[in-house]
Amino acid sequence: MVLPLLARLMAPPTQTLLTLAPTPSTVSFTVSTRAIPTTVAAKLGLYVGLVTRLLVGVCTLALLWVKWGLGYGSSRSTEALLWVLGGPQTARLLKAVGGLAWVHVAPAAVVVLFLALRRGYTEESLIVLRGLGVQTSSSAATYLQSPSSRFIPTSAIQDIFIHEAFRGFEVRFYLAIVVKGEEDVVVVFPSLLPRRAILEEVWRGTRACLWENGLQEKIRVKKGEAN
């Protein structure tokens, strides 16, 4: 019982590949660890978690506002809170908050807000635009941060290949783009490093969108000229 439980806890999160092709010359590959709820209980748990995060974040911001109002602001904020909530419980709460030191409140609030805003999954994508290039992007750690992305024009792409490397004591495959004039390759999906089956599907789709269709059109043109 212990070994299977440890193996389950140490196993990497499940990864899913979403492929979208809105036009014949555009294709998007997205690898994500986000769990897709399929049952009513899973969907309910997702919504409850989102609401809980929102409430925790709002309560933390309210605590900081009250603490600032008691220490540095005017008494109007405190009077307004007493007028809205009322009762001796509110007065005792304000007294307890006023007794807390900023050296304890500030770090705790930062940690709570980070946990409330932390993205619970990792998502990385590769967008292929025929005749233009490719764009890689990786999701940020929190919802407030913008994802990191990079665009590589087609003229700068020399090759796209799947290679293997050691990560600790484990052999992992990765998809890499060779960029003209750069010594290091650009690793696609660098944080997730999906399994080989996903990489092969992305590799075939990327090459087909970037080059193979163009080569087939050139061959047809040359055959037409020869005839």
Backbone as JSON, one array per atom type, in Angstrom:
{
  "sequence": "MVLPLLARLMAPPTQTLLTLAPTPSTVSFTVSTRAIPTTVAAKLGLYVGLVTRLLVGVCTLALLWVKWGLGYGSSRSTEALLWVLGGPQTARLLKAVGGLAWVHVAPAAVVVLFLALRRGYTEESLIVLRGLGVQTSSSAATYLQSPSSRFIPTSAIQDIFIHEAFRGFEVRFYLAIVVKGEEDVVVVFPSLLPRRAILEEVWRGTRACLWENGLQEKIRVKKGEAN",
  "N": [[0.82, -1.21, 0.0], [2.0, 1.24, 0.7], [4.1, 1.79, -1.14], [2.76, 1.99, -3.72], [1.21, 4.27, -3.1], [3.17, 6.24, -2.62], [4.34, 6.29, -5.16], [2.23, 7.26, -6.62], [1.92, 9.83, -5.53], [4.36, 11.01, -6.19], [4.33, 10.95, -8.91], [4.34, 12.62, -12.1], [2.09, 15.35, -12.97], [-0.95, 14.79, -14.82], [-0.93, 15.27, -18.31], [-2.43, 17.03, -20.97], [-3.1, 17.39, -24.45], [-4.11, 19.94, -26.54], [-5.25, 20.65, -29.69], [-5.68, 23.08, -32.09], [-6.9, 24.27, -35.16], [-7.66, 26.87, -36.66], [-7.49, 27.98, -39.22], [-6.29, 26.87, -42.47], [-3.62, 27.6, -42.57], [-2.77, 28.06, -40.03], [-2.04, 26.77, -36.86], [-2.45, 25.62, -33.55], [-0.89, 24.38, -30.7], [-1.42, 23.23, -27.51], [-0.28, 22.35, -24.39], [-1.29, 21.2, -21.3], [-1.61, 20.98, -17.73], [-3.94, 21.24, -16.47], [-6.77, 19.99, -14.9], [-9.55, 18.58, -16.45], [-12.81, 18.92, -15.65], [-15.2, 16.37, -15.61], [-17.37, 15.23, -14.39], [-20.32, 15.96, -12.41], [-19.73, 16.37, -9.71], [-16.99, 16.99, -9.84], [-17.02, 19.38, -11.34], [-18.51, 20.96, -9.57], [-16.76, 21.02, -7.39], [-14.68, 22.47, -8.57], [-15.84, 25.02, -8.98], [-16.46, 25.69, -6.33], [-13.9, 25.84, -5.25], [-12.88, 28.05, -6.69], [-14.59, 30.1, -5.78], [-13.94, 30.05, -3.08], [-11.25, 30.85, -3.14], [-11.6, 33.46, -4.07], [-13.07, 34.63, -1.96], [-11.24, 34.38, 0.15], [-9.16, 36.02, -0.78], [-10.47, 38.53, -0.89], [-11.16, 38.89, 1.82], [-8.6, 39.04, 2.94], [-7.58, 41.39, 1.76], [-9.42, 43.16, 2.85], [-8.74, 42.95, 5.54], [-6.15, 44.09, 5.49], [-6.86, 46.69, 4.72], [-8.4, 47.55, 6.92], [-6.47, 47.36, 8.94], [-4.62, 49.3, 8.07], [-6.26, 51.55, 8.19], [-6.7, 51.76, 10.94], [-4.17, 52.31, 11.88], [-2.86, 54.27, 10.27], [-4.66, 55.68, 8.74], [-7.64, 57.72, 8.62], [-10.21, 58.03, 11.14], [-12.6, 57.6, 9.96], [-12.87, 55.35, 8.29], [-12.91, 53.26, 10.14], [-15.17, 53.97, 11.63], [-17.09, 53.75, 9.63], [-17.01, 50.99, 9.13], [-17.87, 50.0, 11.6], [-20.43, 51.04, 11.55], [-21.58, 49.68, 9.41], [-21.31, 46.9, 10.02], [-21.66, 46.75, 12.86], [-22.4, 46.04, 16.37], [-20.92, 44.45, 19.28], [-19.07, 42.52, 18.61], [-17.77, 43.37, 16.31], [-16.34, 45.57, 17.27], [-14.59, 44.3, 19.03], [-13.21, 42.79, 17.17], [-11.95, 44.79, 15.64], [-10.29, 45.83, 17.59], [-8.63, 43.63, 18.05], [-7.41, 43.39, 15.56], [-6.08, 45.84, 15.45], [-4.18, 45.39, 17.4], [-2.37, 43.71, 16.23], [0.87, 43.33, 14.85], [2.55, 44.96, 12.14], [4.74, 43.63, 11.15], [4.05, 41.02, 11.32], [1.57, 40.88, 10.08], [1.86, 41.8, 7.4], [3.73, 39.93, 5.98], [2.21, 37.54, 6.26], [-0.15, 38.23, 4.91], [0.82, 38.6, 2.31], [1.62, 35.98, 1.67], [-0.83, 34.61, 1.8], [-2.33, 35.95, -0.2], [-0.78, 35.31, -2.4], [-1.15, 32.52, -2.53], [-3.87, 32.49, -2.99], [-4.05, 33.68, -5.5], [-2.47, 32.08, -7.02], [-1.74, 30.16, -9.86], [-3.11, 27.09, -10.42], [-2.18, 25.24, -12.22], [-0.09, 24.35, -15.04], [0.5, 25.72, -18.21], [1.46, 25.51, -21.51], [2.19, 26.61, -24.81], [2.35, 26.33, -28.42], [2.24, 28.18, -31.23], [1.75, 28.04, -34.65], [2.36, 29.73, -37.59], [1.97, 29.75, -40.9], [4.34, 30.87, -43.19], [4.98, 33.01, -41.61], [6.01, 32.38, -38.95], [6.73, 30.94, -35.72], [5.3, 30.94, -32.43], [6.1, 30.7, -29.08], [4.84, 30.11, -25.81], [4.49, 30.4, -22.26], [2.64, 29.81, -19.33], [2.17, 32.03, -16.51], [3.08, 32.14, -12.97], [1.06, 33.16, -11.35], [-2.31, 34.49, -11.6], [-2.29, 37.18, -12.09], [-0.02, 37.81, -13.48], [1.39, 38.16, -16.72], [1.7, 35.81, -19.43], [4.86, 34.44, -20.48], [6.36, 34.86, -23.61], [7.61, 34.16, -26.93], [8.47, 35.06, -30.22], [9.41, 33.54, -33.23], [10.62, 34.09, -36.36], [9.96, 32.59, -39.59], [12.11, 32.67, -41.35], [14.28, 32.54, -39.66], [14.28, 30.02, -38.61], [15.96, 27.07, -38.61], [15.74, 24.3, -38.2], [13.57, 21.8, -36.77], [13.37, 19.54, -34.21], [13.17, 16.41, -32.36], [14.68, 15.53, -29.41], [16.65, 13.77, -26.93], [17.44, 13.85, -23.45], [19.19, 13.81, -20.29], [17.57, 14.16, -17.23], [18.23, 14.58, -14.16], [18.15, 11.36, -12.97], [16.64, 10.47, -14.99], [15.51, 9.87, -18.29], [14.48, 12.19, -20.59], [12.44, 13.37, -23.23], [12.51, 16.08, -25.57], [11.23, 18.85, -27.44], [12.79, 20.8, -29.82], [13.85, 23.91, -31.28], [15.93, 24.98, -33.8], [17.56, 27.92, -34.08], [18.64, 30.35, -36.33], [21.84, 31.74, -36.02], [22.0, 31.55, -33.26], [23.48, 29.96, -30.49], [22.36, 28.2, -28.6], [19.55, 25.98, -28.56], [15.99, 26.53, -28.88], [13.83, 25.42, -26.55], [10.76, 23.87, -26.74], [7.8, 23.88, -24.81], [9.17, 24.0, -22.2], [8.89, 23.76, -19.39], [7.05, 21.71, -18.88], [7.84, 19.51, -20.48], [6.63, 17.35, -22.24], [5.43, 13.94, -22.78], [6.77, 11.53, -25.16], [4.94, 10.8, -27.19], [3.16, 12.98, -27.4], [4.97, 14.98, -28.17], [5.79, 14.03, -30.69], [3.43, 14.25, -32.17], [3.07, 17.04, -32.14], [5.43, 17.79, -33.42], [5.15, 16.67, -36.02], [2.82, 18.05, -36.87], [3.72, 20.71, -36.78], [5.86, 20.83, -38.64], [4.45, 20.12, -40.94], [2.73, 22.28, -41.24], [4.49, 24.42, -41.5], [6.39, 23.81, -43.58], [5.96, 21.44, -45.24], [3.55, 21.53, -46.74], [4.1, 23.75, -48.3], [6.28, 22.83, -49.8], [5.04, 20.81, -51.28], [3.34, 22.36, -52.87], [5.24, 23.75, -54.41], [6.33, 21.6, -55.83], [4.13, 20.8, -57.35], [3.84, 23.07, -58.92], [6.23, 23.04, -60.39], [5.88, 20.66, -61.81], [3.71, 21.39, -63.37], [4.87, 23.4, -64.96], [6.7, 21.85, -66.36], [5.04, 20.25, -67.89]],
  "CA": [[0.0, 0.0, 0.0], [2.81, 2.44, 0.83], [4.83, 2.07, -2.38], [1.87, 2.57, -4.74], [0.8, 5.61, -2.7], [4.3, 7.13, -2.88], [4.49, 6.43, -6.61], [1.15, 8.13, -7.1], [2.18, 11.19, -5.09], [5.55, 11.51, -6.87], [4.14, 10.91, -10.36], [4.07, 13.95, -12.67], [0.67, 15.57, -13.24], [-1.43, 14.37, -16.13], [-0.82, 16.31, -19.33], [-3.33, 16.89, -22.1], [-2.74, 18.19, -25.62], [-5.24, 20.52, -27.27], [-4.82, 21.12, -31.0], [-6.67, 23.9, -32.78], [-6.49, 24.72, -36.49], [-8.75, 27.73, -37.14], [-7.33, 28.17, -40.66], [-5.32, 25.91, -43.0], [-2.24, 28.08, -42.4], [-2.54, 28.34, -38.61], [-2.32, 25.66, -35.95], [-2.04, 25.9, -32.18], [-0.73, 23.21, -29.84], [-1.39, 23.64, -26.11], [-0.12, 21.26, -23.42], [-1.73, 21.73, -20.02], [-1.82, 20.06, -16.61], [-5.23, 21.57, -15.86], [-7.72, 18.88, -14.92], [-10.81, 18.91, -17.09], [-13.88, 18.25, -14.9], [-16.15, 15.65, -16.45], [-18.53, 14.87, -13.59], [-20.96, 17.07, -11.71], [-18.98, 16.61, -8.48], [-15.74, 17.67, -10.18], [-17.34, 20.76, -11.7], [-18.9, 21.66, -8.35], [-15.53, 21.27, -6.63], [-13.93, 23.54, -9.24], [-16.49, 26.29, -8.68], [-16.29, 25.96, -4.9], [-12.52, 26.28, -5.06], [-12.73, 29.42, -7.2], [-15.27, 31.02, -4.87], [-13.15, 30.1, -1.84], [-10.09, 31.7, -3.41], [-12.06, 34.85, -4.16], [-13.43, 35.11, -0.63], [-10.01, 34.51, 0.94], [-8.46, 37.2, -1.24], [-11.21, 39.72, -0.48], [-11.01, 39.04, 3.27], [-7.23, 39.48, 3.23], [-7.5, 42.8, 1.41], [-10.2, 43.9, 3.84], [-7.93, 43.0, 6.76], [-5.1, 45.1, 5.3], [-7.48, 48.02, 4.71], [-8.76, 47.88, 8.31], [-5.24, 47.58, 9.69], [-4.09, 50.6, 7.67], [-7.13, 52.59, 8.7], [-6.5, 51.9, 12.38], [-2.85, 52.81, 12.22], [-2.38, 55.43, 9.53], [-5.76, 56.4, 8.11], [-8.54, 58.47, 9.49], [-11.16, 57.2, 11.9], [-13.83, 57.43, 9.2], [-12.97, 53.97, 7.82], [-13.32, 52.44, 11.28], [-16.55, 54.29, 11.93], [-17.93, 53.19, 8.57], [-17.09, 49.55, 9.34], [-18.74, 49.79, 12.76], [-21.81, 51.37, 11.18], [-22.09, 48.64, 8.52], [-21.41, 45.63, 10.71], [-22.26, 46.98, 14.16], [-22.27, 45.0, 17.37], [-19.67, 44.42, 20.04], [-18.1, 41.63, 17.98], [-16.96, 44.16, 15.4], [-15.41, 46.36, 18.07], [-13.52, 43.41, 19.51], [-12.4, 42.42, 16.0], [-11.1, 45.93, 15.33], [-9.27, 45.92, 18.63], [-7.66, 42.56, 17.82], [-6.62, 43.73, 14.36], [-5.18, 46.93, 15.81], [-3.09, 44.89, 18.23], [-1.42, 42.94, 15.43], [2.02, 44.09, 14.33], [2.72, 44.88, 10.68], [5.78, 42.66, 10.83], [3.39, 39.72, 11.2], [0.43, 40.96, 9.17], [2.27, 41.96, 6.0], [4.17, 38.68, 5.34], [1.11, 36.57, 6.19], [-1.07, 38.65, 3.85], [1.47, 38.32, 1.02], [1.56, 34.53, 1.43], [-2.23, 34.23, 1.54], [-2.71, 36.47, -1.5], [-0.08, 34.52, -3.44], [-1.82, 31.23, -2.64], [-5.19, 32.7, -3.58], [-3.9, 34.05, -6.9], [-1.56, 31.15, -7.7], [-2.34, 29.31, -10.88], [-2.96, 25.7, -9.99], [-1.79, 24.38, -13.33], [0.88, 24.91, -15.97], [0.02, 25.63, -19.59], [2.43, 26.01, -22.49], [1.61, 26.47, -26.14], [3.13, 26.62, -29.61], [1.38, 28.64, -32.33], [2.48, 27.98, -35.91], [1.76, 30.56, -38.63], [2.7, 29.47, -42.13], [4.85, 32.06, -43.85], [5.37, 34.02, -40.63], [6.89, 31.81, -37.95], [6.11, 30.25, -34.59], [5.33, 31.66, -31.16], [6.02, 29.86, -27.89], [4.39, 30.84, -24.62], [4.36, 29.63, -21.02], [1.8, 30.5, -18.36], [2.85, 32.57, -15.34], [2.77, 31.45, -11.72], [-0.18, 33.7, -10.8], [-3.26, 34.99, -12.59], [-2.03, 38.59, -12.34], [1.13, 37.94, -14.35], [1.18, 37.82, -18.12], [2.56, 34.71, -19.84], [6.09, 34.75, -21.22], [6.23, 34.37, -24.98], [8.66, 34.54, -27.88], [8.14, 34.82, -31.62], [10.56, 33.2, -34.06], [10.19, 34.12, -37.77], [10.28, 31.4, -40.38], [13.44, 32.84, -41.94], [15.31, 32.25, -38.67], [14.17, 28.63, -38.18], [16.75, 26.16, -39.42], [15.23, 22.93, -38.09], [12.79, 21.44, -35.58], [13.63, 18.12, -33.99], [12.94, 15.83, -31.02], [15.93, 14.99, -28.89], [16.53, 13.24, -25.58], [18.45, 14.33, -22.52], [19.05, 13.31, -18.92], [17.08, 15.09, -16.21], [18.5, 13.76, -12.98], [18.39, 9.99, -13.39], [15.55, 10.15, -15.89], [15.67, 10.28, -19.68], [13.31, 12.93, -21.04], [12.45, 13.87, -24.61], [12.1, 17.47, -25.69], [11.11, 19.4, -28.79], [13.69, 21.95, -29.9], [13.89, 24.69, -32.52], [17.26, 25.52, -34.09], [17.41, 29.29, -34.57], [19.84, 30.83, -37.03], [22.64, 32.73, -35.3], [21.99, 31.31, -31.82], [24.18, 28.74, -30.12], [21.45, 27.3, -27.89], [18.26, 25.75, -29.19], [14.82, 26.96, -28.13], [13.07, 24.25, -26.14], [9.32, 24.08, -26.7], [7.24, 23.3, -23.58], [10.34, 23.73, -21.35], [8.54, 23.4, -18.01], [6.29, 20.46, -18.82], [8.55, 18.42, -21.16], [5.62, 16.3, -22.41], [5.9, 12.62, -23.2], [7.21, 11.48, -26.56], [3.8, 10.74, -28.11], [2.69, 14.35, -27.61], [5.98, 15.71, -28.94], [5.77, 13.58, -32.08], [2.26, 14.84, -32.81], [3.35, 18.45, -32.34], [6.5, 17.89, -34.41], [4.59, 16.43, -37.35], [1.93, 19.14, -37.23], [4.48, 21.94, -36.99], [6.57, 20.75, -39.92], [3.47, 20.12, -42.03], [2.2, 23.64, -41.4], [5.54, 25.36, -41.9], [7.18, 23.52, -44.78], [5.6, 20.35, -46.14], [2.55, 21.98, -47.72], [4.77, 24.64, -49.24], [7.08, 22.02, -50.72], [4.14, 20.13, -52.2], [2.88, 23.34, -53.84], [6.34, 23.99, -55.34], [6.47, 20.43, -56.7], [3.03, 20.85, -58.31], [4.13, 24.15, -59.88], [7.29, 22.59, -61.29], [5.29, 19.66, -62.72], [2.88, 22.11, -64.35], [5.76, 24.05, -65.91], [7.31, 20.83, -67.22], [4.05, 19.82, -68.85]],
  "C": [[0.86, 1.26, 0.0], [3.5, 2.8, -0.48], [3.92, 2.59, -3.49], [1.42, 3.98, -4.4], [1.92, 6.61, -2.96], [4.5, 7.36, -4.38], [3.42, 7.35, -7.18], [1.39, 9.58, -6.74], [3.35, 11.81, -5.84], [5.4, 11.53, -8.39], [3.86, 12.31, -10.89], [2.58, 14.11, -12.96], [0.31, 15.15, -14.66], [-1.41, 15.54, -17.1], [-1.77, 16.0, -20.48], [-2.89, 17.84, -23.22], [-4.01, 18.64, -26.32], [-4.71, 21.12, -28.56], [-5.96, 21.86, -31.66], [-6.09, 24.36, -34.11], [-7.6, 25.59, -37.06], [-8.69, 27.99, -38.64], [-6.32, 27.13, -41.17], [-3.87, 26.32, -42.78], [-1.9, 28.39, -40.95], [-2.91, 27.12, -37.78], [-1.73, 26.0, -34.59], [-2.0, 24.6, -31.4], [-0.57, 23.7, -28.4], [-1.31, 22.41, -25.22], [-0.42, 21.85, -22.03], [-1.85, 20.61, -18.99], [-3.15, 20.33, -15.91], [-6.19, 20.39, -16.0], [-9.03, 19.35, -15.52], [-11.93, 18.2, -16.35], [-14.9, 17.63, -15.85], [-17.42, 15.25, -15.71], [-19.1, 16.1, -12.91], [-20.2, 17.4, -10.43], [-17.68, 17.36, -8.76], [-15.98, 19.12, -10.56], [-17.74, 21.57, -10.48], [-17.69, 21.98, -7.49], [-14.71, 22.38, -7.23], [-14.52, 24.91, -8.9], [-16.36, 26.67, -7.22], [-14.88, 26.44, -4.61], [-12.3, 27.7, -5.54], [-13.39, 30.44, -6.28], [-14.5, 31.16, -3.57], [-11.93, 30.98, -2.01], [-10.48, 33.18, -3.43], [-12.38, 35.41, -2.78], [-12.19, 35.31, 0.24], [-9.24, 35.77, 0.53], [-9.14, 38.49, -0.8], [-11.07, 39.96, 1.02], [-9.61, 39.51, 3.65], [-7.05, 40.95, 2.9], [-8.28, 43.67, 2.39], [-9.44, 44.02, 5.16], [-6.82, 44.05, 6.64], [-5.68, 46.51, 5.32], [-7.83, 48.47, 6.12], [-7.52, 48.18, 9.12], [-4.62, 48.93, 9.34], [-4.94, 51.73, 8.22], [-6.97, 52.81, 10.19], [-5.17, 52.56, 12.71], [-2.48, 54.12, 11.57], [-3.51, 56.26, 8.92], [-6.57, 57.19, 9.11], [-9.49, 57.52, 10.19], [-12.44, 56.95, 11.13], [-14.0, 56.0, 8.71], [-13.43, 53.04, 8.94], [-14.77, 52.71, 11.64], [-17.5, 53.73, 10.89], [-18.1, 51.68, 8.76], [-17.99, 49.23, 10.54], [-20.19, 50.06, 12.41], [-22.41, 50.28, 10.3], [-22.32, 47.34, 9.26], [-22.1, 45.76, 12.07], [-21.97, 45.86, 15.13], [-20.94, 45.03, 18.09], [-18.62, 43.52, 19.42], [-17.19, 42.4, 17.03], [-15.94, 45.0, 16.14], [-14.26, 45.51, 18.58], [-12.61, 43.0, 18.35], [-11.45, 43.55, 15.63], [-9.98, 46.08, 16.34], [-8.2, 44.85, 18.44], [-6.78, 42.86, 16.62], [-5.64, 44.85, 14.67], [-4.01, 46.48, 16.66], [-2.06, 44.08, 17.47], [-0.32, 43.84, 14.89], [2.14, 43.88, 12.83], [3.76, 43.85, 10.29], [5.21, 41.25, 10.72], [2.27, 39.75, 10.15], [0.87, 40.98, 7.71], [2.78, 40.67, 5.37], [3.05, 37.65, 5.22], [0.14, 36.93, 5.07], [-0.47, 38.37, 2.47], [1.38, 36.84, 0.68], [0.14, 34.1, 1.07], [-2.68, 34.71, 0.17], [-2.03, 35.7, -2.63], [-0.77, 33.17, -3.63], [-3.19, 31.37, -3.29], [-5.12, 32.99, -5.07], [-3.03, 33.07, -7.69], [-2.33, 30.29, -8.7], [-2.07, 27.85, -10.52], [-2.56, 24.74, -11.08], [-0.76, 25.11, -14.19], [0.38, 24.69, -17.39], [1.05, 26.27, -20.51], [1.91, 25.71, -23.88], [2.64, 26.82, -27.22], [2.15, 26.96, -30.72], [2.22, 28.71, -33.61], [1.69, 28.77, -36.96], [2.57, 30.38, -39.91], [3.09, 30.78, -42.82], [5.3, 33.15, -42.9], [6.35, 33.48, -39.61], [6.11, 31.09, -36.87], [6.23, 31.13, -33.35], [5.16, 30.67, -30.03], [5.59, 30.71, -26.71], [4.24, 29.88, -23.46], [3.55, 30.46, -20.02], [2.62, 30.95, -17.17], [2.39, 31.83, -14.08], [1.45, 31.91, -11.12], [-1.05, 34.25, -11.93], [-2.99, 36.46, -12.94], [-0.87, 38.81, -13.29], [0.77, 37.53, -15.77], [2.12, 36.67, -18.51], [3.8, 35.2, -20.59], [6.02, 34.11, -22.6], [7.41, 34.85, -25.82], [8.21, 34.17, -29.28], [9.42, 34.59, -32.41], [10.1, 33.21, -35.52], [10.66, 32.88, -38.52], [11.68, 31.48, -40.97], [14.56, 32.5, -40.97], [15.28, 30.8, -38.19], [14.95, 27.75, -39.13], [16.21, 24.73, -39.37], [14.42, 22.81, -36.81], [12.94, 19.94, -35.38], [13.27, 17.72, -32.57], [14.24, 15.18, -30.59], [15.68, 14.47, -27.48], [17.7, 13.74, -24.73], [18.18, 13.74, -21.15], [18.58, 14.44, -18.02], [17.15, 14.34, -14.88], [18.9, 12.37, -13.42], [17.34, 9.52, -14.4], [15.85, 10.66, -17.28], [14.38, 10.94, -20.13], [13.51, 13.38, -22.48], [12.0, 15.33, -24.61], [12.09, 17.88, -27.16], [11.9, 20.69, -28.85], [13.63, 22.59, -31.28], [15.3, 25.25, -32.67], [17.07, 26.88, -34.75], [18.73, 29.75, -35.17], [20.53, 31.92, -36.21], [22.66, 32.56, -33.8], [22.66, 29.98, -31.52], [23.25, 27.73, -29.45], [20.13, 27.18, -28.65], [17.16, 26.29, -28.29], [13.97, 25.74, -27.82], [11.6, 24.63, -26.06], [8.75, 23.3, -25.51], [8.36, 23.01, -22.57], [10.0, 23.3, -19.93], [7.88, 22.04, -17.92], [7.07, 19.28, -19.39], [7.61, 17.23, -21.35], [6.23, 14.98, -22.87], [6.1, 12.58, -24.71], [6.04, 11.47, -27.53], [3.25, 12.12, -28.41], [3.67, 15.13, -28.46], [5.98, 15.3, -30.41], [4.58, 14.17, -32.83], [2.49, 16.32, -33.1], [4.41, 18.64, -33.42], [5.97, 17.7, -35.83], [3.68, 17.58, -37.78], [2.66, 20.44, -37.51], [5.2, 21.93, -38.34], [5.6, 20.78, -41.09], [2.94, 21.52, -42.29], [3.26, 24.61, -41.93], [6.09, 25.09, -43.29], [6.53, 22.53, -45.73], [4.56, 20.77, -47.17], [3.17, 22.9, -48.75], [5.61, 23.88, -50.26], [6.19, 21.31, -51.73], [3.61, 21.09, -53.26], [3.97, 23.64, -54.87], [6.5, 22.82, -56.32], [5.36, 20.44, -57.77], [3.28, 21.94, -59.35], [5.19, 23.71, -60.89], [6.75, 21.54, -62.28], [4.44, 20.34, -63.78], [3.74, 22.81, -65.39], [6.38, 23.05, -66.87], [6.31, 20.34, -68.27], [3.77, 20.91, -69.88]]
}
